């Protein structure tokens, strides 16, 4: 039986999820491995996975888990990350968001619900409108 709990004291982890359509797996895998090495060398980067679809051989996903939003942002700052990882991630499919916060985390014995980092008005205020929209919607 799962034992639910809420953890407001620890921020939820952040997942970077990048989807790729790959025609040449070998060079792609080498670049992805290098990106993971660079990201995992950064403080607050927990783990990364490169996975390939079993249904469509050209569909790949890179996921990287960070301790927090701050760790995610700081991990993308070093020069070697900016010169290798950022261009690599720029090749990902951009039809969906790439960064997600963990809201519920489960193990076989425990279920943890994390307090969201999103502001209550996150779905109504767009980027750059922190002080409020310039024109009413």
Tab-separated table of N, CA and C in Angstrom, residues 31-131:
chain	number	residue	atom	x	y	z
A	31	UNK	N	26.990	12.202	-29.532
A	31	UNK	CA	26.720	13.594	-29.117
A	31	UNK	C	25.843	13.632	-27.863
A	32	UNK	N	24.856	12.755	-27.798
A	32	UNK	CA	23.976	12.690	-26.628
A	32	UNK	C	24.763	12.265	-25.389
A	33	UNK	N	25.651	11.308	-25.562
A	33	UNK	CA	26.474	10.852	-24.438
A	33	UNK	C	27.345	11.987	-23.929
A	34	UNK	N	27.929	12.747	-24.830
A	34	UNK	CA	28.759	13.892	-24.424
A	34	UNK	C	27.906	14.937	-23.703
A	35	UNK	N	26.704	15.185	-24.206
A	35	UNK	CA	25.800	16.131	-23.547
A	35	UNK	C	25.481	15.666	-22.133
A	36	UNK	N	25.206	14.383	-21.969
A	36	UNK	CA	24.920	13.846	-20.635
A	36	UNK	C	26.129	13.979	-19.714
A	37	UNK	N	27.315	13.684	-20.227
A	37	UNK	CA	28.529	13.814	-19.410
A	37	UNK	C	28.696	15.244	-18.911
A	38	UNK	N	28.493	16.209	-19.802
A	38	UNK	CA	28.647	17.615	-19.421
A	38	UNK	C	27.588	18.050	-18.413
A	39	UNK	N	26.347	17.646	-18.635
A	39	UNK	CA	25.276	18.031	-17.711
A	39	UNK	C	25.445	17.363	-16.351
A	40	UNK	N	25.787	16.086	-16.346
A	40	UNK	CA	25.921	15.367	-15.081
A	40	UNK	C	27.124	15.831	-14.262
A	41	UNK	N	28.040	16.547	-14.875
A	41	UNK	CA	29.170	17.117	-14.144
A	41	UNK	C	28.757	18.370	-13.378
A	42	UNK	N	27.549	18.864	-13.623
A	42	UNK	CA	27.070	20.092	-12.988
A	42	UNK	C	26.385	19.771	-11.657
A	43	UNK	N	26.565	20.626	-10.651
A	43	UNK	CA	25.885	20.420	-9.367
A	43	UNK	C	24.362	20.438	-9.557
A	44	UNK	N	23.691	19.522	-8.910
A	44	UNK	CA	22.237	19.483	-8.969
A	44	UNK	C	21.671	18.676	-10.115
A	45	UNK	N	22.531	18.128	-10.948
A	45	UNK	CA	22.051	17.262	-12.029
A	45	UNK	C	22.086	15.828	-11.514
A	46	UNK	N	20.917	15.188	-11.412
A	46	UNK	CA	20.804	13.880	-10.773
A	46	UNK	C	21.093	12.698	-11.682
A	47	UNK	N	20.451	12.677	-12.850
A	47	UNK	CA	20.645	11.544	-13.746
A	47	UNK	C	20.106	11.875	-15.121
A	48	UNK	N	20.541	11.110	-16.098
A	48	UNK	CA	20.067	11.309	-17.454
A	48	UNK	C	19.831	9.974	-18.135
A	49	UNK	N	18.939	9.982	-19.074
A	49	UNK	CA	18.631	8.787	-19.854
A	49	UNK	C	18.533	9.167	-21.322
A	50	UNK	N	19.067	8.328	-22.172
A	50	UNK	CA	18.830	8.436	-23.602
A	50	UNK	C	18.075	7.170	-23.976
A	51	UNK	N	16.862	7.343	-24.496
A	51	UNK	CA	16.028	6.187	-24.816
A	51	UNK	C	15.595	6.252	-26.273
A	52	UNK	N	15.350	5.071	-26.816
A	52	UNK	CA	14.930	4.944	-28.209
A	52	UNK	C	13.600	4.225	-28.242
A	53	UNK	N	12.720	4.670	-29.089
A	53	UNK	CA	11.410	4.041	-29.215
A	53	UNK	C	11.550	2.619	-29.736
A	54	UNK	N	10.768	1.721	-29.197
A	54	UNK	CA	10.739	0.349	-29.700
A	54	UNK	C	9.734	0.206	-30.835
A	55	UNK	N	8.984	1.268	-31.078
A	55	UNK	CA	7.964	1.242	-32.127
A	55	UNK	C	8.363	2.033	-33.368
A	56	UNK	N	9.224	3.031	-33.193
A	56	UNK	CA	9.693	3.850	-34.315
A	56	UNK	C	11.186	4.086	-34.100
A	57	UNK	N	12.020	3.399	-34.853
A	57	UNK	CA	13.468	3.396	-34.637
A	57	UNK	C	14.107	4.777	-34.718
A	58	UNK	N	13.459	5.726	-35.388
A	58	UNK	CA	14.057	7.058	-35.500
A	58	UNK	C	13.615	8.006	-34.394
A	59	UNK	N	12.800	7.551	-33.448
A	59	UNK	CA	12.323	8.391	-32.337
A	59	UNK	C	13.159	8.137	-31.082
A	60	UNK	N	13.795	9.193	-30.609
A	60	UNK	CA	14.649	9.130	-29.427
A	60	UNK	C	14.218	10.218	-28.443
A	61	UNK	N	14.477	9.961	-27.158
A	61	UNK	CA	14.174	10.942	-26.118
A	61	UNK	C	15.353	11.002	-25.155
A	62	UNK	N	15.767	12.211	-24.845
A	62	UNK	CA	16.782	12.458	-23.831
A	62	UNK	C	16.073	13.065	-22.637
A	63	UNK	N	16.219	12.463	-21.463
A	63	UNK	CA	15.666	13.055	-20.245
A	63	UNK	C	16.809	13.280	-19.257
A	64	UNK	N	16.754	14.413	-18.601
A	64	UNK	CA	17.751	14.753	-17.596
A	64	UNK	C	17.004	15.287	-16.382
A	65	UNK	N	17.351	14.772	-15.219
A	65	UNK	CA	16.675	15.154	-13.974
A	65	UNK	C	17.580	16.068	-13.154
A	66	UNK	N	16.996	17.171	-12.676
A	66	UNK	CA	17.712	18.159	-11.883
A	66	UNK	C	17.056	18.307	-10.517
A	67	UNK	N	17.833	18.734	-9.518
A	67	UNK	CA	17.319	18.928	-8.160
A	67	UNK	C	16.252	20.010	-8.081
A	68	UNK	N	16.354	21.027	-8.929
A	68	UNK	CA	15.454	22.175	-8.842
A	68	UNK	C	15.506	22.974	-10.144
A	69	UNK	N	14.639	23.965	-10.243
A	69	UNK	CA	14.663	24.869	-11.384
A	69	UNK	C	16.005	25.596	-11.419
A	70	UNK	N	16.469	26.017	-10.257
A	70	UNK	CA	17.740	26.727	-10.173
A	70	UNK	C	18.893	25.840	-10.664
A	71	UNK	N	18.923	24.587	-10.245
A	71	UNK	CA	19.973	23.668	-10.687
A	71	UNK	C	19.903	23.454	-12.194
A	72	UNK	N	18.693	23.367	-12.729
A	72	UNK	CA	18.502	23.207	-14.178
A	72	UNK	C	19.091	24.405	-14.922
A	73	UNK	N	18.739	25.596	-14.486
A	73	UNK	CA	19.225	26.806	-15.164
A	73	UNK	C	20.737	26.971	-15.028
A	74	UNK	N	21.254	26.716	-13.833
A	74	UNK	CA	22.700	26.842	-13.620
A	74	UNK	C	23.476	25.800	-14.410
A	75	UNK	N	22.904	24.622	-14.594
A	75	UNK	CA	23.582	23.557	-15.344
A	75	UNK	C	23.792	23.931	-16.803
A	76	UNK	N	22.967	24.828	-17.321
A	76	UNK	CA	23.084	25.234	-18.719
A	76	UNK	C	24.027	26.421	-18.919
A	77	UNK	N	24.612	26.929	-17.832
A	77	UNK	CA	25.434	28.132	-17.899
A	77	UNK	C	26.906	27.931	-18.268
A	78	UNK	N	27.592	26.875	-17.837
A	78	UNK	CA	29.029	26.779	-18.127
A	78	UNK	C	29.325	26.805	-19.631
A	79	UNK	N	30.493	27.311	-19.969
A	79	UNK	CA	30.866	27.504	-21.363
A	79	UNK	C	30.790	26.205	-22.176
A	80	UNK	N	31.350	25.110	-21.650
A	80	UNK	CA	31.346	23.863	-22.412
A	80	UNK	C	29.927	23.331	-22.623
A	81	UNK	N	29.046	23.590	-21.683
A	81	UNK	CA	27.645	23.190	-21.851
A	81	UNK	C	26.996	24.053	-22.935
A	82	UNK	N	27.254	25.351	-22.888
A	82	UNK	CA	26.671	26.246	-23.894
A	82	UNK	C	27.178	25.953	-25.299
A	83	UNK	N	28.421	25.490	-25.419
A	83	UNK	CA	28.960	25.243	-26.754
A	83	UNK	C	28.623	23.860	-27.300
A	84	UNK	N	28.291	22.914	-26.433
A	84	UNK	CA	27.958	21.576	-26.925
A	84	UNK	C	26.494	21.201	-26.684
A	85	UNK	N	26.039	21.345	-25.452
A	85	UNK	CA	24.703	20.874	-25.081
A	85	UNK	C	23.602	21.733	-25.694
A	86	UNK	N	23.727	23.047	-25.608
A	86	UNK	CA	22.680	23.929	-26.121
A	86	UNK	C	22.459	23.718	-27.627
A	87	UNK	N	23.513	23.682	-28.465
A	87	UNK	CA	23.276	23.401	-29.887
A	87	UNK	C	22.660	22.013	-30.117
A	88	UNK	N	23.076	21.042	-29.304
A	88	UNK	CA	22.507	19.698	-29.417
A	88	UNK	C	21.008	19.732	-29.103
A	89	UNK	N	20.644	20.383	-27.998
A	89	UNK	CA	19.232	20.457	-27.615
A	89	UNK	C	18.419	21.279	-28.617
A	90	UNK	N	19.060	22.200	-29.296
A	90	UNK	CA	18.359	23.013	-30.294
A	90	UNK	C	17.867	22.170	-31.472
A	91	UNK	N	18.417	20.990	-31.640
A	91	UNK	CA	17.996	20.082	-32.704
A	91	UNK	C	16.780	19.242	-32.318
A	92	UNK	N	16.352	19.341	-31.074
A	92	UNK	CA	15.207	18.554	-30.603
A	92	UNK	C	13.916	19.068	-31.229
A	93	UNK	N	12.927	18.198	-31.279
A	93	UNK	CA	11.602	18.593	-31.752
A	93	UNK	C	11.051	19.631	-30.772
A	94	UNK	N	10.479	20.689	-31.292
A	94	UNK	CA	10.032	21.791	-30.439
A	94	UNK	C	8.519	21.959	-30.407
A	95	UNK	N	7.791	20.914	-30.747
A	95	UNK	CA	6.335	21.022	-30.761
A	95	UNK	C	5.723	20.906	-29.374
A	96	UNK	N	6.514	20.497	-28.389
A	96	UNK	CA	6.028	20.361	-27.013
A	96	UNK	C	7.025	21.005	-26.062
A	97	UNK	N	6.581	21.375	-24.857
A	97	UNK	CA	7.511	21.929	-23.866
A	97	UNK	C	8.610	20.921	-23.532
A	98	UNK	N	9.743	21.417	-23.034
A	98	UNK	CA	10.868	20.544	-22.720
A	98	UNK	C	11.148	20.417	-21.226
A	99	UNK	N	10.759	21.376	-20.410
A	99	UNK	CA	11.055	21.333	-18.975
A	99	UNK	C	9.758	21.102	-18.196
A	100	UNK	N	9.796	20.144	-17.288
A	100	UNK	CA	8.631	19.770	-16.498
A	100	UNK	C	9.018	19.673	-15.031
A	101	UNK	N	8.105	20.055	-14.141
A	101	UNK	CA	8.340	19.867	-12.713
A	101	UNK	C	7.671	18.560	-12.283
A	102	UNK	N	8.287	17.872	-11.328
A	102	UNK	CA	7.715	16.642	-10.796
A	102	UNK	C	6.656	17.029	-9.773
A	103	UNK	N	5.431	16.579	-9.979
A	103	UNK	CA	4.317	16.904	-9.096
A	103	UNK	C	4.030	15.745	-8.149
A	104	UNK	N	4.069	14.523	-8.677
A	104	UNK	CA	3.869	13.321	-7.858
A	104	UNK	C	5.016	12.363	-8.159
A	105	UNK	N	5.592	11.840	-7.098
A	105	UNK	CA	6.711	10.901	-7.202
A	105	UNK	C	6.299	9.634	-6.453
A	106	UNK	N	6.483	8.479	-7.058
A	106	UNK	CA	6.030	7.240	-6.415
A	106	UNK	C	7.106	6.172	-6.451
A	107	UNK	N	7.176	5.431	-5.377
A	107	UNK	CA	7.980	4.216	-5.286
A	107	UNK	C	6.996	3.096	-4.978
A	108	UNK	N	7.443	1.846	-4.930
A	108	UNK	CA	6.495	0.782	-4.595
A	108	UNK	C	5.814	0.948	-3.228
A	109	UNK	N	6.427	1.711	-2.316
A	109	UNK	CA	5.860	1.838	-0.973
A	109	UNK	C	5.404	3.236	-0.585
A	110	UNK	N	5.728	4.235	-1.382
A	110	UNK	CA	5.424	5.597	-0.970
A	110	UNK	C	5.043	6.472	-2.163
A	111	UNK	N	4.111	7.363	-1.924
A	111	UNK	CA	3.691	8.340	-2.922
A	111	UNK	C	3.925	9.716	-2.330
A	112	UNK	N	4.702	10.553	-3.026
A	112	UNK	CA	5.017	11.889	-2.543
A	112	UNK	C	4.435	12.907	-3.502
A	113	UNK	N	3.655	13.833	-2.955
A	113	UNK	CA	3.106	14.930	-3.750
A	113	UNK	C	3.907	16.173	-3.419
A	114	UNK	N	4.492	16.790	-4.452
A	114	UNK	CA	5.316	17.980	-4.274
A	114	UNK	C	4.475	19.233	-4.500
A	115	UNK	N	4.796	20.262	-3.762
A	115	UNK	CA	4.153	21.548	-3.955
A	115	UNK	C	4.651	22.146	-5.269
A	116	UNK	N	3.742	22.588	-6.109
A	116	UNK	CA	4.107	23.112	-7.415
A	116	UNK	C	4.860	24.428	-7.307
A	117	UNK	N	5.769	24.637	-8.228
A	117	UNK	CA	6.517	25.889	-8.306
A	117	UNK	C	5.795	26.925	-9.158
A	118	UNK	N	4.770	26.501	-9.894
A	118	UNK	CA	4.057	27.420	-10.781
A	118	UNK	C	3.192	28.383	-9.980
A	119	UNK	N	3.184	29.611	-10.407
A	119	UNK	CA	2.344	30.615	-9.765
A	119	UNK	C	0.881	30.314	-10.046
A	120	UNK	N	0.020	30.750	-9.170
A	120	UNK	CA	-1.417	30.499	-9.328
A	120	UNK	C	-1.954	31.063	-10.634
A	121	UNK	N	-1.341	32.134	-11.123
A	121	UNK	CA	-1.815	32.751	-12.367
A	121	UNK	C	-0.978	32.347	-13.582
A	122	UNK	N	-0.247	31.250	-13.485
A	122	UNK	CA	0.667	30.840	-14.555
A	122	UNK	C	-0.025	30.635	-15.896
A	123	UNK	N	-1.257	30.218	-15.889
A	123	UNK	CA	-1.936	29.979	-17.159
A	123	UNK	C	-2.596	31.234	-17.719
A	124	UNK	N	-2.557	32.337	-16.972
A	124	UNK	CA	-3.201	33.557	-17.453
A	124	UNK	C	-2.222	34.682	-17.753
A	125	UNK	N	-1.003	34.600	-17.222
A	125	UNK	CA	-0.002	35.644	-17.442
A	125	UNK	C	1.090	35.068	-18.339
A	126	UNK	N	1.362	35.750	-19.429
A	126	UNK	CA	2.384	35.291	-20.358
A	126	UNK	C	3.753	35.820	-19.958
A	127	UNK	N	4.791	35.244	-20.555
A	127	UNK	CA	6.156	35.670	-20.314
A	127	UNK	C	6.287	37.165	-20.589
A	128	UNK	N	6.893	37.885	-19.672
A	128	UNK	CA	7.062	39.327	-19.840
A	128	UNK	C	5.911	40.135	-19.274
A	129	UNK	N	4.889	39.469	-18.741
A	129	UNK	CA	3.729	40.169	-18.194
A	129	UNK	C	3.650	40.039	-16.675
A	130	UNK	N	4.776	39.896	-16.017
A	130	UNK	CA	4.768	39.656	-14.577
A	130	UNK	C	4.000	40.728	-13.805
A	131	UNK	N	4.034	41.966	-14.282
A	131	UNK	CA	3.317	43.034	-13.600
A	131	UNK	C	1.880	43.110	-14.068
